[in-house]
Coordinates of C-alpha atoms and ligand atoms in Angstrom, one line a residue:
M15 CA -10.2 2.0 -16.6
N16 CA -9.6 -1.2 -15.7
V17 CA -6.6 -2.5 -16.7
L18 CA -5.2 -6.4 -15.4
I19 CA -2.1 -7.6 -15.4
V20 CA -0.8 -11.2 -15.6
Y21 CA 2.1 -12.0 -14.2
A22 CA 4.2 -14.8 -14.1
H23 CA 7.1 -14.7 -12.5
E24 CA 7.9 -17.0 -9.2
E25 CA 10.3 -14.0 -7.7
P26 CA 9.0 -10.7 -6.3
K27 CA 13.1 -9.5 -6.5
S28 CA 13.1 -10.1 -10.4
F29 CA 13.1 -7.7 -13.0
N30 CA 9.5 -9.0 -14.3
G31 CA 8.4 -7.8 -10.5
A32 CA 9.8 -4.5 -10.8
M33 CA 8.4 -4.2 -14.6
R34 CA 4.7 -5.4 -12.9
D35 CA 5.2 -3.3 -9.7
T36 CA 6.5 0.0 -12.1
A37 CA 2.7 -0.9 -14.2
V38 CA 0.7 -1.1 -11.5
R39 CA 2.4 2.1 -10.1
V40 CA 2.5 4.6 -13.0
L41 CA -1.0 3.1 -14.0
R42 CA -2.7 4.0 -10.9
E43 CA -1.4 7.2 -11.0
T44 CA -2.9 7.9 -13.7
G45 CA -6.0 7.4 -12.7
H46 CA -6.7 3.7 -13.4
T47 CA -7.8 0.5 -10.8
V48 CA -5.2 -2.2 -11.7
E49 CA -6.0 -5.4 -11.0
V50 CA -2.8 -8.7 -11.3
S51 CA -3.1 -12.2 -11.4
D52 CA -0.2 -13.0 -9.5
L53 CA 0.1 -16.8 -10.7
Y54 CA 2.9 -18.0 -8.6
V55 CA 1.0 -16.8 -5.5
M56 CA -2.2 -17.5 -6.8
R57 CA -0.9 -21.2 -7.3
F58 CA -2.5 -20.8 -10.5
N59 CA -3.5 -24.9 -12.4
P60 CA -2.8 -24.1 -15.5
V61 CA -3.8 -27.5 -17.0
G62 CA -6.8 -27.4 -18.3
G63 CA -9.8 -30.3 -17.5
K64 CA -12.8 -31.3 -16.3
H65 CA -11.5 -29.8 -12.9
D66 CA -12.2 -26.3 -14.8
F67 CA -16.4 -27.4 -14.4
T68 CA -18.8 -27.7 -11.6
T69 CA -21.3 -30.6 -14.0
L70 CA -20.6 -32.2 -17.1
T71 CA -22.6 -32.0 -19.5
D72 CA -21.2 -35.6 -20.9
P73 CA -19.6 -37.3 -18.3
D74 CA -19.0 -40.3 -20.3
Y75 CA -16.9 -38.7 -23.6
F76 CA -15.4 -35.0 -22.4
K77 CA -14.7 -33.0 -24.8
Y78 CA -13.0 -29.1 -23.7
G79 CA -14.6 -27.5 -25.9
V80 CA -18.4 -28.3 -25.7
E81 CA -18.0 -28.3 -21.9
Q82 CA -16.6 -24.3 -22.5
T83 CA -19.5 -23.7 -24.3
K84 CA -22.1 -25.4 -22.0
A85 CA -20.2 -23.7 -19.0
S86 CA -20.1 -20.7 -21.0
E87 CA -24.1 -20.7 -21.1
A88 CA -25.1 -22.0 -17.6
K89 CA -22.2 -20.5 -15.7
T90 CA -21.1 -23.9 -14.4
F91 CA -17.4 -22.5 -14.4
A92 CA -15.0 -23.6 -11.6
A93 CA -14.5 -21.1 -9.1
D94 CA -10.6 -20.1 -10.0
V95 CA -11.8 -20.2 -13.8
A96 CA -14.6 -18.1 -13.3
A97 CA -12.6 -15.7 -11.1
E98 CA -10.0 -15.2 -14.0
Q99 CA -13.2 -14.6 -16.5
E100 CA -15.1 -11.8 -14.1
K101 CA -11.5 -9.9 -14.4
L102 CA -10.7 -10.7 -18.0
L103 CA -14.4 -9.2 -19.0
R104 CA -13.9 -6.0 -16.5
A105 CA -10.2 -5.3 -18.3
D106 CA -10.5 -1.9 -20.9
L107 CA -6.4 -3.5 -20.8
L108 CA -4.7 -6.7 -20.8
I109 CA -0.8 -7.0 -19.8
F110 CA 0.8 -10.3 -19.8
Q111 CA 4.0 -9.3 -18.0
F112 CA 6.6 -13.2 -18.5
P113 CA 10.1 -14.2 -19.1
L114 CA 10.7 -15.3 -22.5
W115 CA 10.9 -19.1 -22.5
W116 CA 11.5 -21.5 -25.4
F117 CA 10.1 -18.7 -27.4
G118 CA 6.9 -18.6 -25.9
L119 CA 4.6 -18.1 -22.6
P120 CA 5.9 -19.7 -19.1
A121 CA 3.5 -23.0 -19.3
I122 CA 1.6 -21.0 -15.7
M123 CA 1.0 -18.1 -18.6
K124 CA -0.2 -20.4 -21.0
G125 CA -2.4 -22.1 -19.1
W126 CA -4.3 -19.3 -17.9
V127 CA -5.0 -19.1 -21.8
D128 CA -6.6 -22.6 -22.1
R129 CA -9.1 -22.6 -19.1
V130 CA -9.6 -19.0 -19.0
F131 CA -10.1 -17.8 -22.7
A132 CA -13.0 -20.2 -22.9
V133 CA -15.5 -21.2 -26.3
G134 CA -18.7 -19.4 -25.5
L135 CA -17.3 -16.8 -23.4
T136 CA -14.4 -15.2 -24.9
Y137 CA -15.2 -15.9 -28.8
G138 CA -17.8 -18.6 -31.4
G139 CA -20.1 -18.2 -33.2
G140 CA -18.6 -15.7 -35.5
R141 CA -17.0 -13.6 -32.7
W142 CA -13.2 -13.1 -33.3
Y143 CA -10.9 -11.3 -34.7
S144 CA -11.9 -8.0 -36.0
N145 CA -15.4 -9.3 -34.7
G146 CA -14.4 -10.6 -31.4
V147 CA -15.9 -10.1 -27.8
F148 CA -13.3 -7.7 -27.0
K149 CA -13.2 -5.2 -29.5
R150 CA -12.0 -1.7 -28.6
K151 CA -10.0 -3.3 -25.4
R152 CA -6.4 -3.0 -25.6
A153 CA -4.2 -6.1 -24.9
M154 CA -0.2 -6.1 -24.8
V155 CA 2.5 -8.4 -23.4
S156 CA 5.7 -6.8 -21.6
L157 CA 8.4 -9.7 -21.4
T158 CA 11.9 -9.8 -20.5
T159 CA 15.0 -12.2 -22.6
G160 CA 18.1 -14.0 -22.0
G161 CA 19.0 -13.0 -26.0
G162 CA 20.4 -9.3 -26.7
P163 CA 17.7 -7.4 -29.5
T164 CA 20.5 -8.9 -32.9
I165 CA 19.6 -12.4 -32.2
Y166 CA 15.7 -11.3 -32.3
S167 CA 16.4 -9.5 -35.8
P168 CA 14.9 -10.4 -38.7
T169 CA 18.1 -12.2 -40.0
G170 CA 19.0 -13.2 -36.1
L171 CA 19.8 -16.9 -34.9
N172 CA 16.7 -17.1 -33.2
G173 CA 13.9 -15.5 -35.5
E174 CA 12.3 -12.5 -35.3
M175 CA 10.9 -11.4 -32.6
D176 CA 7.6 -10.5 -33.5
S177 CA 6.9 -13.8 -35.5
L178 CA 7.7 -15.6 -32.1
L179 CA 5.0 -13.4 -30.5
F180 CA 2.6 -14.3 -33.6
P181 CA 0.7 -16.8 -31.6
I182 CA 0.2 -14.4 -28.7
Q183 CA -0.9 -11.3 -30.7
H184 CA -2.5 -12.6 -33.3
G185 CA -3.5 -16.2 -32.1
M186 CA -4.7 -14.7 -28.7
F187 CA -5.1 -11.3 -28.4
Y188 CA -6.2 -10.5 -31.6
F189 CA -7.9 -13.8 -31.9
L190 CA -10.5 -12.7 -29.4
G191 CA -11.0 -9.3 -30.6
F192 CA -8.1 -6.8 -28.9
D193 CA -6.6 -4.1 -30.6
V194 CA -2.7 -5.2 -29.5
L195 CA -0.4 -2.6 -28.6
P196 CA 3.3 -3.0 -30.0
P197 CA 4.9 -5.6 -27.4
F198 CA 7.7 -4.3 -24.6
V199 CA 10.7 -5.9 -24.2
A200 CA 13.5 -5.4 -22.0
W201 CA 16.2 -7.0 -23.6
S202 CA 18.7 -10.0 -22.0
V203 CA 18.4 -8.1 -18.2
A204 CA 20.4 -10.1 -16.6
R205 CA 23.5 -9.0 -18.5
S206 CA 22.2 -5.8 -19.0
S207 CA 24.0 -2.8 -17.3
Q208 CA 21.8 -0.8 -14.0
E209 CA 21.6 2.0 -15.7
Q210 CA 20.3 -0.3 -19.3
R211 CA 17.7 -1.3 -16.8
E212 CA 16.4 1.3 -14.7
E213 CA 16.1 3.0 -18.8
Y214 CA 13.7 -0.2 -19.6
L215 CA 11.6 0.6 -16.3
R216 CA 11.9 4.1 -17.8
A217 CA 10.6 3.6 -21.1
Y218 CA 7.6 1.4 -20.0
A219 CA 6.4 3.7 -17.6
E220 CA 6.6 5.8 -20.8
R221 CA 4.9 3.5 -23.0
L222 CA 2.6 2.9 -20.4
R223 CA 1.1 6.4 -19.3
N224 CA 0.5 6.8 -23.2
W225 CA -1.6 3.1 -23.5
R226 CA -4.6 4.7 -24.3
T227 CA -3.9 7.1 -27.1
S228 CA -0.8 4.9 -29.0
E229 CA -1.1 3.1 -32.6
T230 CA -1.6 0.1 -32.3
I231 CA -0.4 -2.8 -34.5
H232 CA -2.0 -3.1 -37.7
F233 CA -4.0 -6.7 -38.3
P234 CA -6.8 -7.2 -41.0
S235 CA -9.9 -6.9 -40.3
L236 CA -11.9 -10.1 -41.5
E237 CA -13.4 -8.1 -44.5
E238 CA -9.6 -8.2 -45.9
Y239 CA -10.2 -11.9 -46.2
D240 CA -12.1 -14.3 -48.3
E241 CA -14.0 -17.8 -48.2
T242 CA -11.5 -19.6 -47.8
M243 CA -9.8 -17.4 -45.1
Q244 CA -7.2 -16.1 -46.9
L245 CA -6.6 -12.4 -47.7
K246 CA -8.4 -10.8 -50.6
S247 CA -5.4 -10.1 -53.2
Ligands
FAD17 C1 12.8 -22.5 -18.9 C2 13.5 -21.3 -19.0 C3 13.3 -20.6 -20.9 C4 13.8 -19.6 -21.3 N1 13.8 -19.2 -22.8 C5 14.3 -18.4 -23.5 C6 13.8 -18.5 -24.4 O1 13.6 -18.9 -25.3 N2 14.7 -17.0 -24.9 C7 15.2 -16.2 -24.2 O2 15.5 -15.3 -25.1 N3 15.4 -16.1 -23.6 C8 15.5 -17.4 -22.6 N4 15.2 -17.4 -21.3 C9 16.3 -16.9 -20.4 C10 15.1 -16.1 -19.5 O3 14.0 -15.1 -20.7 C11 15.1 -14.9 -18.5 O4 15.9 -15.3 -17.8 C12 14.6 -13.7 -18.1 O5 13.8 -13.5 -19.0 C13 15.1 -12.7 -17.2 O6 13.9 -12.0 -16.5 P1 14.3 -12.0 -14.9 O7 13.1 -11.4 -14.4 O8 13.7 -13.8 -14.4 O9 15.2 -11.3 -15.1 P2 16.5 -11.5 -12.8 O10 17.3 -12.0 -13.0 O11 15.3 -12.0 -11.6 O12 17.0 -10.1 -12.9 C14 17.6 -9.1 -14.2 C15 18.5 -8.5 -13.3 O13 18.2 -7.6 -12.6 C16 17.8 -6.7 -11.8 N5 17.1 -6.4 -11.2 C17 15.4 -6.6 -10.4 N6 15.2 -5.1 -9.8 C18 15.6 -4.4 -10.4 C19 15.5 -3.3 -10.6 N7 14.1 -2.4 -9.8 N8 15.9 -1.9 -10.9 C20 17.0 -2.6 -11.8 N9 17.7 -4.2 -11.8 C21 16.5 -4.9 -11.0 C22 17.9 -8.4 -10.3 O14 18.5 -7.7 -9.4 C23 19.3 -8.6 -11.7 O15 20.2 -8.7 -11.1 C24 14.5 -18.5 -20.3 C25 15.1 -19.4 -18.8 C26 14.3 -20.5 -19.2 C27 14.4 -20.8 -17.0

């Protein structure tokens, strides 16, 4: 199987770097082909815009979604976007590896999503959620935090981690049709003991050995919503 790790940390000696290296090692050991999009090393431009396309259908009035749709048909994405889309389309498992920044994705990774998850190619025309392009493929987030687990508990000051991750796990992964594996969170890594950090890496390796058979997060299918897009009772 093919795995794509999208990785957003500038320091290779960071704990995020150790998590990426662990994932690459374990996934290769278990027979998978692994590609890594190391966004800082690639100097990936996270700002979506006209430069995403080799030609514009309407040079007088730029509409990002319209141009993405046309580029999906005509294959006129700029080389940096097209290369990432090819990796994404090949992947049976997609992993986002990142430090939590401002309760979400670092900008370089959010911009990767804006530019690569293009309408027309990855969703649209009724292809979304349980009818999505990436149906039967899997995706997961693997992240580190500054705060500990209690501040992200249901009654914690920062709000529940599942709610913070909803825009990624539901709004990005499930939106495209992926089955979403539970997140792997390495809490408060800078303030953890060395033993705790090693334990995180062991636990992460174990999770990755079982990614094909692990239970995924339950999100309701399209059939469970009515015509106003609300869950049927
Ligand atoms: C702009 C910004 C916004 C932020 N927003 C939030 C937020 O909203 N919520 C929040 O909780 N936090 C937030 N943070 C904190 C951030 O999430 C953490 O700083 C980050 O997750 C730490 O991960 P790291 O990989 O950078 O750790 P590092 O500091 O690089 O690593 C931690 C420790 O692990 C050690 N290490 C490296 N490799 C190994 C290994 N193989 N084995 C054992 N130890 C190893 C390192 O030497 C280091 O001592 C924010 C930070 C910034 C800069």
